[in-house]
Amino acid sequence: MHISNIIVLGTSVATTAAVFQGFNYGSTNTDGSAIGEDQYRSEFATAQQLVGTSGFSSARLYTMIQGGTSNTPTEAIPAAINTTTSLLLGIWASAGEANIDNEIATFQTAISTYGTAFTDLIVGVSVGSEDLYRISPTGIENLSGVGASPDDIVSYIGKVKNAIASTSAKGILVGHVDTWTAWVNGSNDAVIGASDFIGMDAYPYFQNTMANSIDNAYSLFFDAYDQTLSAAGNKPVWVTETGWPVSGSEENQAQPNTQNAKTYWDQVGCNRLFGKINTWWYTLQDDVPTTPSPSFGIVGNPLSTNPLYDLSCSGGSSASSSSVASATSSDIASSAQAGGKAGAQGEASAIESGKATVQTASTSAGPTSAEVASSSAPAGTGSAPAGSTVEVVKDTTVYTTLTTCPATTISGGETKTYMTTSTVVITSCSGGCPESVSAPASSPAASTLVTSASVLPSITSVAPGSSPSVCSTGLNGQYEFPHLIIPVSNTQPSTAFGTSYNGIIDASTSSIFNFDIPSSDVGKTCTLVFLFPEQSQLSTSAFSFSGSGGLNVSLLESPATEQTTYDTVSSVKDTFVNGPGDIQPGNEYVIASGNCPAGERVGYEVSATGSLALKYFQDSNPSPIGLYIVIC
């Protein structure tokens, strides 16, 4: 239905009983260029006039900030006012508190600038997009980018509510969007409690560890939706991202084509969602100026009201009972590939802008990126301000350049600075990546201190008397990043802290790093390195550092799990006695080198010596920081 047909009572359309349907809209095109008011207006008008359907008069956004600017309100707002398009606003939440404050200030500027012409169109505000997924084990393993903790999201939601309490936007619904697997995780219940609505993203196409043909897509999606409903309690659940691609590579049994896209539209959209549940489909158009892989666009380029497939809901009957039975709730709950974005590195990516990009939610004046893939959404669906592009192709590694605005936050005595340009490696693989990734050239190299050249214990030994080779310490070739980081503390020996993005190494806390070495690396050399650049060299990371001392690095008999505690850490298989005795920023340390343990998962525990206290965000963006295995 069109907004013009809605009787608005109170301060926003969110107070009505209307059901909204529309599409997701990023802030950039596939070449990184910013989408401006004219383009937004054309796309909003096209969505309302699509041949074969009607009522697509709502737009979901990912940021309040106009692409290519640091704090100018998005030009989607005047375009929405011009076309009477309702708005599910987005505030990027994975770049720290300073970025949140900037997004909120921009929101307040928009309210002051456009008044009730703007606020009467607001359906709600999503504080963040898939931030909880990105700190989950699957998100970390897929290098989905920087996320935010449940406590952070709760705090940010409170900030947004407080900021608009005395404005014409008072009373609008404020919630969060995430993958369905994040919502059914009990550790995120506080976010449900703080949210006025729950936004769910789910893509059966990317559930590639399951029977995910188009015949099973209906049951996969609604099993996910039903589980989210159960977890949400009395909170409304909105479908904020779903769709089926018209082109791209196969994901297990899922085949992208217009016929299957129509089937998914009919069975999932027409049969159960449209006109019944607030829904923002993915997506209207994603191929400006080039076509991403996969591509989810309902219309092609040039923009047209004539869709690529029939939208008339002529085939809207539900899936057969046999297909519903083929995928049970327990199947989905156990699948690591369900509910988010396609496995890839880096939320900082945006297919909504055309290609997969990485969502670092920067607010800089230059191109940035947006949300990258998790496990069952398109490879990056979310667009941080002014995202740049990267095409994600099955089993192919590509790169994107990000630009983040300088921002400094101080929390708990720690100062974190987010700088400017960085490069992210993104890998999209079906069913998990079998190969090591290749990184782009690293930033200016720090000095290298080779502290040990002995054979890496746990790795096939070399012939007696021979010397193993040592790979370059820079991430300018093949390397492995840790797929799991687990802190353990001797002051809380029975506490399982779960997964972390941070390496924490001090007198009471050590960190365990799990690496998965592809079987294709048989016969190659693996060099364990610790990279420790200067704070000024970091682009999207930060660290706190005090005291003096070195790193004690041990190979464990068994790698860590999410449940590992100080008391349950596996016994030590080998200790690198020649580890760095006195680490300082601006150096790269070789811990050990030897033949790669191809096809194995290995775990290393890193603890402090002396009075060293180090906490850092593990990040491969220039300059990379943390523990890596370089392969040559």
XYZ file of C-alpha atoms in Angstrom:
632
model
C 0.000 0.000 0.000
C 1.086 3.574 -0.606
C 1.809 5.901 2.276
C -0.690 8.360 0.832
C -3.435 5.876 1.711
C -2.369 5.633 5.362
C -3.969 7.812 8.005
C -1.059 8.885 10.166
C -1.834 9.302 13.839
C 0.832 10.637 16.145
C 4.359 11.404 15.054
C 5.249 8.600 12.645
C 3.904 5.910 10.397
C 5.288 3.390 12.882
C 2.336 4.131 15.133
C -0.180 2.867 12.575
C -1.240 -0.701 11.927
C 0.051 -0.572 8.352
C 2.066 -3.444 6.899
C 5.124 -2.218 5.036
C 6.903 -3.805 2.113
C 9.813 -2.561 0.087
C 13.454 -3.145 -0.739
C 16.932 -2.673 0.722
C 18.944 0.294 -0.544
C 22.670 0.786 -0.056
C 24.617 4.019 -0.092
C 26.882 3.237 -3.063
C 26.922 1.701 -6.503
C 29.083 -1.259 -7.475
C 31.945 1.055 -8.451
C 31.940 2.758 -5.048
C 30.281 5.939 -6.282
C 27.733 7.435 -3.915
C 24.029 7.156 -4.652
C 22.504 10.626 -4.768
C 19.017 12.050 -4.415
C 18.085 11.681 -8.085
C 19.055 8.011 -8.175
C 17.237 7.287 -4.916
C 14.147 9.063 -6.234
C 14.200 7.065 -9.467
C 14.600 3.772 -7.631
C 11.857 4.555 -5.096
C 9.464 5.552 -7.887
C 10.316 2.434 -9.882
C 9.661 0.196 -6.878
C 6.166 1.682 -6.537
C 5.384 1.149 -10.217
C 6.734 -2.359 -10.829
C 4.736 -4.242 -13.444
C 2.773 -7.107 -11.957
C 2.762 -5.980 -8.323
C 2.104 -2.994 -6.096
C 2.673 -1.657 -2.622
C 6.478 -1.629 -2.592
C 6.676 1.835 -1.118
C 9.162 1.366 1.722
C 12.954 1.536 1.823
C 15.388 0.024 4.299
C 18.663 1.946 4.718
C 21.923 0.966 6.456
C 23.276 4.325 7.555
C 22.103 7.864 8.222
C 25.154 9.279 6.447
C 25.294 10.221 2.775
C 27.921 8.345 0.795
C 31.092 10.342 0.257
C 30.534 12.548 3.306
C 31.393 12.345 6.977
C 28.194 13.655 8.573
C 25.732 14.841 5.936
C 22.277 13.204 6.178
C 21.593 10.651 3.477
C 20.000 12.028 0.322
C 17.575 9.115 0.475
C 15.541 11.302 2.854
C 14.499 14.049 0.414
C 13.954 11.353 -2.227
C 11.635 9.517 0.164
C 9.743 12.710 0.941
C 9.340 13.404 -2.780
C 8.000 9.890 -3.515
C 6.139 9.286 -0.234
C 8.367 6.316 0.561
C 8.400 5.100 4.151
C 11.791 4.475 5.738
C 13.282 1.810 7.962
C 16.344 3.817 8.910
C 19.717 2.286 9.672
C 22.491 3.318 12.034
C 25.815 1.579 11.526
C 26.904 0.093 14.844
C 30.154 -1.805 14.252
C 32.670 1.032 14.188
C 32.734 2.026 17.827
C 30.985 4.558 20.019
C 32.407 7.595 18.227
C 30.796 6.410 14.999
C 27.479 5.827 16.774
C 27.581 9.347 18.159
C 28.270 10.662 14.656
C 25.358 8.668 13.190
C 23.033 9.936 15.926
C 24.146 13.539 15.406
C 23.474 13.147 11.681
C 20.026 11.723 12.475
C 19.292 14.762 14.640
C 20.451 17.061 11.842
C 18.057 15.324 9.445
C 15.172 15.771 11.876
C 15.967 19.469 12.227
C 16.370 19.910 8.482
C 13.308 18.048 7.202
C 10.967 18.058 10.216
C 7.764 16.049 10.194
C 7.909 15.618 6.415
C 10.728 13.210 7.281
C 9.730 11.800 10.664
C 6.164 10.987 9.528
C 7.706 8.540 7.056
C 9.792 6.626 9.603
C 8.744 3.006 10.157
C 11.537 2.422 12.646
C 15.260 2.702 13.267
C 17.578 -0.282 13.144
C 20.605 0.241 15.353
C 23.109 -1.975 13.598
C 22.933 -4.740 11.024
C 24.220 -8.270 11.738
C 26.681 -7.033 14.360
C 25.907 -9.995 16.644
C 26.446 -12.460 13.804
C 29.885 -11.015 13.136
C 31.085 -11.837 16.661
C 29.607 -15.359 16.505
C 31.908 -18.353 15.825
C 30.692 -18.600 12.237
C 31.051 -14.876 11.676
C 34.569 -14.881 13.065
C 35.532 -17.941 11.035
C 34.221 -16.221 7.898
C 36.065 -13.002 8.791
C 32.800 -11.162 8.479
C 34.263 -7.946 9.801
C 34.011 -5.976 12.985
C 30.893 -6.628 15.029
C 29.491 -5.337 18.288
C 28.660 -7.092 21.548
C 25.139 -7.445 22.942
C 26.000 -4.933 25.675
C 27.178 -2.439 23.052
C 24.011 -2.795 20.975
C 21.823 -2.381 24.050
C 23.748 0.768 24.975
C 23.487 2.158 21.440
C 19.731 1.515 21.295
C 19.370 3.473 24.516
C 21.424 6.325 23.090
C 19.211 6.552 20.006
C 16.016 6.559 22.056
C 17.365 9.277 24.321
C 18.562 11.370 21.376
C 15.123 11.512 19.727
C 13.017 11.695 22.897
C 12.442 15.445 22.523
C 12.099 15.530 18.736
C 9.313 14.897 16.252
C 10.672 11.347 15.974
C 9.736 10.612 19.583
C 8.020 7.267 19.983
C 9.229 5.619 16.785
C 10.281 1.986 17.122
C 13.989 1.399 17.687
C 15.381 -2.096 17.245
C 18.146 -4.169 15.699
C 18.617 -6.280 12.555
C 20.574 -9.522 12.628
C 20.681 -13.057 11.261
C 18.109 -15.457 12.639
C 20.890 -17.557 14.153
C 21.911 -14.557 16.254
C 18.351 -14.102 17.526
C 17.990 -17.722 18.672
C 21.293 -17.502 20.560
C 20.391 -16.945 24.212
C 23.512 -14.858 24.814
C 21.851 -12.091 22.770
C 18.604 -11.980 24.776
C 19.470 -8.556 26.205
C 19.249 -7.073 22.705
C 15.774 -8.568 22.260
C 14.784 -7.022 25.562
C 16.051 -3.577 24.540
C 14.529 -3.669 21.039
C 11.060 -2.507 20.035
C 11.211 -4.778 17.001
C 13.364 -7.652 15.746
C 14.710 -7.493 12.191
C 15.530 -10.919 10.725
C 17.822 -11.678 7.761
C 17.658 -15.170 6.202
C 18.754 -16.580 2.830
C 18.135 -20.284 2.102
C 20.244 -19.889 -1.058
C 23.351 -19.635 1.115
C 22.531 -22.490 3.487
C 24.988 -24.588 1.541
C 25.624 -27.280 4.156
C 22.007 -28.391 3.822
C 19.585 -29.560 1.159
C 18.951 -26.041 -0.115
C 17.429 -26.465 -3.545
C 14.581 -24.164 -4.449
C 12.210 -27.024 -3.504
C 13.349 -26.699 0.110
C 13.710 -22.908 0.243
C 10.210 -22.265 1.605
C 10.660 -24.641 4.530
C 14.179 -23.412 5.298
C 13.060 -19.812 5.441
C 9.985 -20.337 7.595
C 11.750 -22.670 9.989
C 14.191 -19.795 10.537
C 11.333 -17.302 10.889
C 9.418 -19.488 13.336
C 12.495 -19.970 15.516
C 13.071 -16.222 15.543
C 9.429 -15.632 16.495
C 9.831 -18.024 19.409
C 13.000 -16.293 20.616
C 11.489 -12.811 20.223
C 8.687 -13.358 22.740
C 6.169 -10.552 22.377
C 8.383 -8.409 20.137
C 7.305 -8.025 16.477
C 9.561 -9.772 13.956
C 10.136 -8.026 10.642
C 11.786 -9.633 7.612
C 14.572 -7.201 6.787
C 16.493 -9.192 4.165
C 15.659 -12.192 2.028
C 15.636 -13.024 -1.673
C 16.922 -15.427 -4.320
C 19.578 -14.518 -6.910
C 18.907 -14.306 -10.618
C 22.518 -15.064 -11.538
C 25.780 -16.212 -9.972
C 27.301 -19.477 -8.842
C 25.525 -22.484 -7.373
C 25.561 -22.878 -3.605
C 25.307 -26.611 -3.006
C 21.874 -27.456 -4.488
C 20.762 -23.836 -4.838
C 20.740 -22.627 -8.438
C 20.520 -18.894 -9.194
C 18.229 -18.057 -12.100
C 15.106 -16.050 -12.785
C 12.838 -19.116 -12.664
C 13.951 -19.993 -9.125
C 13.862 -16.338 -8.106
C 10.208 -16.197 -9.185
C 9.435 -19.430 -7.317
C 10.953 -17.998 -4.150
C 9.087 -14.702 -4.650
C 5.801 -16.579 -5.088
C 6.157 -19.121 -2.287
C 7.889 -17.028 0.381
C 6.860 -13.479 -0.512
C 3.411 -13.784 -2.039
C 2.196 -16.700 0.022
C 3.325 -15.651 3.509
C 4.983 -12.230 3.678
C 3.574 -9.512 1.417
C 0.738 -7.613 3.029
C 1.039 -9.684 6.217
C 4.527 -9.104 7.682
C 6.731 -6.021 7.352
C 9.184 -7.088 4.647
C 12.134 -5.500 2.869
C 13.135 -7.745 -0.041
C 16.653 -8.080 -1.303
C 16.754 -6.312 -3.714
C 15.338 -3.981 -6.392
C 18.517 -3.367 -8.414
C 22.152 -4.246 -7.709
C 23.918 -3.989 -11.060
C 24.852 -0.312 -11.412
C 27.150 0.016 -13.209
C 28.286 -3.645 -13.176
C 26.637 -6.929 -12.209
C 27.810 -8.616 -9.003
C 27.973 -12.350 -8.469
C 25.560 -13.408 -7.199
C 23.046 -10.805 -8.319
C 19.684 -10.472 -6.552
C 18.219 -7.587 -8.538
C 14.557 -7.809 -9.529
C 15.178 -5.314 -12.310
C 18.244 -4.969 -14.487
C 20.301 -2.067 -15.790
C 19.054 0.358 -17.048
C 16.424 0.844 -14.380
C 12.986 -0.207 -15.548
C 9.560 -0.949 -14.110
C 9.608 -4.174 -16.129
C 11.056 -6.863 -13.833
C 13.332 -9.726 -14.837
C 10.601 -12.190 -13.837
C 6.852 -12.173 -13.230
C 5.935 -10.516 -9.929
C 2.188 -11.083 -10.191
C 2.104 -13.782 -7.505
C 0.589 -16.180 -10.018
C 2.469 -19.100 -8.479
C 2.047 -18.223 -4.826
C 1.023 -21.612 -3.454
C 3.105 -22.964 -0.624
C 5.795 -25.563 -1.071
C 4.853 -29.222 -1.007
C 4.653 -31.091 2.269
C 7.555 -33.254 1.186
C 9.806 -30.252 0.720
C 8.766 -28.859 4.077
C 9.637 -32.168 5.687
C 13.015 -32.251 3.999
C 14.485 -29.577 6.274
C 13.662 -29.757 9.961
C 14.174 -27.073 12.567
C 16.892 -29.147 14.161
C 18.696 -29.346 10.832
C 18.709 -25.573 10.598
C 19.639 -25.001 14.199
C 22.707 -27.188 13.796
C 23.836 -25.611 10.547
C 26.751 -23.225 10.781
C 25.802 -21.903 7.361
C 22.351 -20.602 8.263
C 20.831 -17.222 8.776
C 23.310 -14.610 7.774
C 25.566 -13.745 4.870
C 27.441 -15.917 2.463
C 30.727 -17.175 3.859
C 33.266 -14.513 3.110
C 35.801 -12.393 4.841
C 35.423 -9.134 6.185
C 29.579 -6.931 7.499
C 31.947 -4.586 6.722
C 30.223 -5.483 2.514
C 27.378 -4.345 0.460
C 25.680 -6.249 -2.227
C 22.943 -3.728 -1.781
C 25.296 -1.338 -3.426
C 25.903 -3.817 -6.179
C 28.899 -5.921 -5.349
C 29.891 -7.496 -2.111
C 31.780 -4.961 -0.061
C 32.861 -4.986 3.532
C 30.876 -3.089 6.138
C 33.213 -1.050 8.265
C 30.675 1.672 8.625
C 33.009 4.483 8.092
C 31.853 8.001 7.808
C 34.727 9.352 5.796
C 34.614 11.613 2.811
C 35.936 8.850 0.585
C 34.690 5.409 -0.424
C 34.158 2.936 2.377
C 32.634 -0.490 2.452
C 29.768 -2.296 3.975
C 28.685 -5.547 5.365
C 30.296 -8.776 4.222
C 28.817 -12.150 4.078
C 27.982 -14.392 6.882
C 26.438 -17.684 6.085
C 23.074 -17.381 4.491
C 22.743 -13.954 3.036
C 24.271 -12.565 -0.079
C 27.983 -12.034 0.143
C 27.713 -8.772 1.907
C 24.343 -7.203 2.208
C 24.496 -3.962 4.011
C 26.088 -0.801 2.941
C 28.158 1.331 5.217
C 28.642 4.901 4.145
C 30.179 5.157 0.689
C 31.301 1.545 0.201
C 33.775 0.407 -2.398
C 33.408 -2.789 -4.376
C 34.628 -6.321 -4.546
C 33.181 -9.130 -6.601
C 32.758 -12.342 -4.637
C 32.963 -15.389 -6.870
C 32.797 -18.958 -5.637
C 36.232 -20.142 -4.452
C 37.782 -16.850 -5.537
C 39.635 -14.294 -3.448
C 39.234 -10.615 -4.229
C 39.976 -7.347 -2.491
C 38.278 -4.088 -1.663
C 39.610 -0.778 -0.430
C 37.945 0.813 2.561
C 38.152 4.330 3.888
C 37.181 5.071 7.443
C 36.993 8.455 9.058
C 39.466 9.252 11.802
C 37.718 8.642 15.100
C 39.008 8.125 18.593
C 37.186 6.475 21.482
C 38.276 6.075 25.079
C 36.785 3.213 27.068
C 38.074 1.704 30.273
C 41.285 3.669 30.005
C 41.964 2.344 26.494
C 42.268 4.704 23.560
C 41.184 3.319 20.188
C 41.802 5.209 16.990
C 40.193 4.363 13.657
C 42.286 5.812 10.837
C 41.824 6.070 7.060
C 42.504 3.691 4.168
C 42.699 -0.082 4.507
C 42.424 -3.204 2.372
C 40.347 -6.262 3.241
C 40.726 -9.759 1.814
C 37.404 -11.396 1.019
C 37.012 -15.070 0.146
C 33.736 -16.654 -0.883
C 33.676 -20.445 -0.909
C 31.012 -23.067 -1.152
C 30.915 -25.157 1.988
C 34.012 -23.584 3.518
C 37.246 -22.382 1.998
C 39.704 -25.131 1.020
C 42.520 -22.800 0.074
C 44.606 -20.219 1.896
C 43.865 -16.636 1.001
C 46.247 -14.323 -0.700
C 46.507 -10.853 0.671
C 47.323 -7.687 -1.179
C 50.595 -5.954 -0.653
C 50.943 -4.958 2.948
C 51.563 -1.492 4.235
C 55.111 -0.310 4.895
C 56.924 -3.133 6.604
C 58.143 -2.895 10.138
C 61.472 -4.343 11.150
C 61.556 -8.127 11.399
C 62.971 -9.925 14.376
C 63.467 -13.638 13.746
C 63.360 -15.153 17.192
C 63.213 -18.813 16.214
C 63.932 -20.748 13.058
C 63.348 -24.196 14.484
C 60.887 -26.609 12.953
C 57.365 -25.665 13.992
C 56.387 -28.366 16.500
C 53.308 -30.339 15.467
C 54.388 -29.842 11.904
C 56.102 -32.615 10.028
C 59.757 -32.520 10.994
C 62.492 -31.905 8.469
C 65.439 -34.151 7.894
C 68.045 -34.149 10.697
C 70.592 -31.420 10.280
C 68.581 -29.485 7.710
C 67.304 -25.949 8.239
C 63.652 -25.153 7.532
C 62.874 -22.142 5.398
C 61.254 -19.067 6.885
C 58.486 -17.335 4.958
C 58.285 -13.571 4.623
C 56.568 -12.054 7.624
C 54.389 -9.705 5.562
C 50.901 -10.735 4.514
C 51.753 -10.250 0.866
C 51.263 -13.853 -0.180
C 49.360 -16.812 1.193
C 48.573 -16.763 4.885
C 46.162 -18.172 7.430
C 44.238 -16.063 9.918
C 42.941 -17.497 13.216
C 39.424 -18.867 12.846
C 38.860 -18.819 16.586
C 40.337 -16.692 19.385
C 39.572 -17.771 22.948
C 40.779 -15.831 26.028
C 41.263 -17.760 29.286
C 42.034 -16.307 32.715
C 43.727 -17.767 35.767
C 41.647 -15.449 37.964
C 38.429 -16.959 36.566
C 39.612 -20.489 35.840
C 36.176 -22.026 35.303
C 34.777 -19.234 33.087
C 34.379 -19.834 29.355
C 34.633 -16.389 27.774
C 33.799 -17.685 24.307
C 34.934 -16.210 21.026
C 36.724 -12.899 20.759
C 38.058 -10.574 18.105
C 40.747 -9.436 20.527
C 44.038 -10.951 21.553
C 44.440 -10.436 25.305
C 47.843 -11.215 26.766
C 48.775 -10.176 30.307
C 49.663 -11.548 33.723
C 46.293 -13.212 34.241
C 44.955 -13.783 30.734
C 46.274 -15.685 27.758
C 44.662 -16.198 24.352
C 44.324 -19.358 22.289
C 44.393 -19.071 18.494
C 43.012 -21.841 16.263
C 44.229 -22.152 12.674
C 42.813 -24.424 9.963
C 45.503 -25.413 7.475
C 44.083 -26.452 4.069
C 45.061 -29.885 2.791
C 46.294 -28.195 -0.383
C 49.224 -26.774 1.612
C 50.932 -30.152 1.877
C 54.654 -29.780 1.215
C 54.650 -26.045 1.867
C 56.379 -24.114 4.645
C 54.323 -22.556 7.444
C 55.815 -19.704 9.462
C 54.101 -18.610 12.675
C 54.457 -14.847 13.019
C 53.319 -12.159 15.420
C 52.899 -8.765 13.761
C 52.999 -5.714 16.018
C 52.926 -2.414 14.088
C 52.983 1.083 15.510
C 49.600 2.490 16.530
C 49.971 5.133 13.810
C 50.237 2.423 11.133
C 46.853 0.901 11.955
C 43.834 1.672 9.805
C 40.932 -0.250 11.344
C 42.463 -1.692 14.516
C 43.976 -0.477 17.778
C 45.835 -1.805 20.809
C 46.648 -1.022 24.417
C 50.187 -1.842 25.563
C 51.981 -1.435 28.854
C 54.762 -2.974 30.927
C 57.664 -4.933 29.527
C 58.076 -8.546 28.596
C 57.633 -11.035 25.826
C 55.407 -13.765 24.462
C 55.352 -17.361 25.587
C 53.861 -19.368 22.711
C 52.845 -23.014 23.069
C 51.372 -25.521 20.666
C 48.470 -27.351 22.307
C 47.673 -31.032 21.992
C 44.141 -30.059 20.940
C 42.740 -26.756 19.661
C 40.308 -24.701 21.722
C 36.532 -24.651 21.517
C 34.024 -21.968 22.508
C 33.663 -23.736 25.861
C 37.371 -23.799 26.702
C 38.285 -22.369 30.118
C 41.593 -21.897 31.899
C 40.950 -25.188 33.703
C 40.161 -27.102 30.533
C 42.898 -25.846 28.191
C 44.510 -28.790 26.427
C 47.945 -29.920 27.573
C 50.992 -28.392 25.901
C 52.524 -30.347 23.049
C 55.467 -28.005 22.456
C 56.634 -24.648 23.750
C 58.626 -22.238 21.626
C 61.371 -21.497 24.113
C 62.948 -18.954 21.784
C 59.827 -16.795 21.590
C 60.257 -13.014 21.582
C 61.535 -11.969 25.001
C 60.783 -8.265 24.746
C 58.163 -7.121 22.259
C 57.792 -3.530 21.135
C 55.478 -1.857 18.609
C 56.936 -1.516 15.125
C 58.239 -5.070 14.855
C 57.372 -8.370 13.228
C 58.326 -11.527 15.101
C 58.889 -14.968 13.633
C 57.924 -17.491 16.301
C 58.729 -20.710 14.427
C 58.754 -22.204 10.967
C 58.430 -25.660 9.461
C 56.444 -27.948 7.200
C 52.729 -27.136 7.091
C 50.369 -29.473 8.999
C 48.170 -29.731 5.915
C 44.569 -30.654 6.588
C 44.829 -30.081 10.354
C 43.376 -27.666 12.880
C 46.040 -26.462 15.307
C 45.837 -24.323 18.412
C 48.468 -22.034 19.942
C 48.296 -20.452 23.375
C 50.021 -17.091 23.764
C 50.767 -15.801 27.265
C 52.828 -12.916 28.654
C 56.183 -12.877 30.350
C 57.342 -10.163 32.711
C 54.888 -7.310 33.250
C 53.622 -7.202 29.658
C 49.948 -6.265 29.229
C 48.707 -6.257 25.613
C 45.203 -6.113 24.203
C 44.650 -5.655 20.495
C 42.032 -6.141 17.788
C 43.201 -8.949 15.470
C 42.989 -7.424 12.020
C 44.597 -8.130 8.649
C 43.870 -4.640 7.311
C 47.032 -2.587 6.774
C 48.986 -2.652 8.857
C 48.099 -6.171 10.002
C 48.331 -6.930 13.701
C 48.283 -10.223 15.580
C 49.175 -13.892 15.157
C 49.201 -15.384 11.652
C 50.629 -18.362 9.776
C 52.368 -17.276 6.590
C 52.642 -19.943 3.875
C 55.291 -20.226 1.189
